[in-house]
Amino acid sequence: MPQKFSYDTRKVQYSSLILTGQMTREEALEKLNSPAHDANLLDDDFQFIANKLDVSVDELQGYFNAPNRTYRDYRNQDWLYKIGAKVLRTFEKERGGKR
């Protein structure tokens, strides 16, 4: 996740440990400066995942290096949910917001 999505879950975990007194801020910053994963482990993981997905490592690396996509990039029914939410909000206003 740190390489593909620029999101490091260690920040959340270390923050929790700092707040509970299990780690100091300096220790957390020191650990954040080190790589999240060992390079050899990443290579092994890529090989393992490529084998499980029945694709080549190069093809998997291509997916990894591709630009990030969201659900908006694909056909979906988001428009239907937005209409439904608008209708429900309209009925709520008509009822006076009471339940």
Coordinates of C-alpha atoms in Angstrom, one line a residue:
M1 CA 0.0 0.0 0.0
P2 CA 2.8 2.5 0.6
Q3 CA 4.1 2.1 -2.9
K4 CA 0.9 1.8 -4.8
F5 CA -1.5 4.0 -2.9
S6 CA 0.9 6.2 -0.9
Y7 CA -0.7 5.1 2.3
D8 CA 1.3 3.6 5.2
T9 CA -0.8 1.7 7.7
R10 CA 2.1 1.8 10.1
K11 CA 1.3 5.5 10.9
V12 CA -2.1 4.5 12.3
Q13 CA -0.7 1.6 14.2
Y14 CA 2.2 3.6 15.7
S15 CA -0.1 6.5 16.6
S16 CA -2.3 4.1 18.6
L17 CA 0.8 2.7 20.4
I18 CA 2.0 6.3 21.2
L19 CA -1.4 7.3 22.6
T20 CA -1.4 4.2 24.8
G21 CA 2.1 4.7 26.0
Q22 CA 3.5 1.6 24.4
M23 CA 5.9 3.5 22.1
T24 CA 7.5 6.9 22.1
R25 CA 7.1 9.3 19.2
E26 CA 10.8 9.2 18.5
E27 CA 10.7 5.4 18.2
A28 CA 7.7 5.6 15.8
L29 CA 9.5 8.2 13.6
E30 CA 12.6 6.1 13.5
K31 CA 10.6 3.0 12.4
L32 CA 8.8 5.0 9.8
N33 CA 12.1 6.0 8.2
S34 CA 12.9 2.4 7.5
P35 CA 11.2 0.6 4.6
A36 CA 7.9 -1.0 5.3
H37 CA 8.9 -4.4 3.7
D38 CA 12.1 -6.2 2.9
A39 CA 13.0 -6.0 -0.8
N40 CA 13.5 -9.8 -0.9
L41 CA 10.2 -10.4 0.7
L42 CA 8.5 -8.2 -1.8
D43 CA 10.0 -10.2 -4.7
D44 CA 8.9 -13.4 -3.1
D45 CA 5.4 -12.0 -2.6
F46 CA 5.1 -10.9 -6.2
Q47 CA 6.2 -14.3 -7.4
F48 CA 3.7 -16.0 -5.1
I49 CA 0.8 -13.7 -6.0
A50 CA 1.6 -14.0 -9.7
N51 CA 1.5 -17.8 -9.4
K52 CA -1.8 -17.7 -7.6
L53 CA -3.4 -15.4 -10.2
D54 CA -1.8 -17.5 -13.0
V55 CA -0.1 -14.4 -14.6
S56 CA 3.5 -13.6 -15.2
V57 CA 5.4 -11.5 -12.7
D58 CA 5.9 -8.8 -15.5
E59 CA 2.1 -8.7 -16.0
L60 CA 1.5 -8.3 -12.3
Q61 CA 4.2 -5.6 -12.1
G62 CA 2.3 -3.8 -15.0
Y63 CA -0.9 -3.9 -12.9
F64 CA 1.0 -2.6 -9.9
N65 CA 2.6 0.3 -11.9
A66 CA -0.7 1.2 -13.7
P67 CA -2.5 4.4 -12.5
N68 CA -4.9 4.0 -9.6
R69 CA -8.6 3.6 -10.6
T70 CA -11.8 4.2 -8.6
Y71 CA -15.3 2.8 -9.0
R72 CA -16.1 6.0 -11.0
D73 CA -13.8 4.7 -13.8
Y74 CA -16.2 1.8 -14.4
R75 CA -19.8 1.4 -15.3
N76 CA -21.9 1.3 -12.1
Q77 CA -25.3 2.3 -10.6
D78 CA -24.1 5.2 -8.6
W79 CA -26.6 7.5 -10.4
L80 CA -29.5 5.3 -9.2
Y81 CA -28.4 5.6 -5.6
K82 CA -28.1 9.4 -5.9
I83 CA -31.6 9.6 -7.2
G84 CA -32.9 7.4 -4.4
A85 CA -31.1 9.5 -1.8
K86 CA -32.6 12.7 -3.3
V87 CA -36.1 11.2 -3.2
L88 CA -35.7 10.1 0.4
R89 CA -34.5 13.6 1.4
T90 CA -37.5 15.2 -0.3
F91 CA -39.9 12.9 1.5
E92 CA -38.1 13.6 4.8
K93 CA -38.6 17.4 4.3
E94 CA -42.3 16.9 3.5
R95 CA -42.8 15.0 6.7
G96 CA -41.1 17.8 8.7
G97 CA -38.0 15.8 9.5
K98 CA -39.9 13.8 12.2
R99 CA -39.6 10.1 12.7

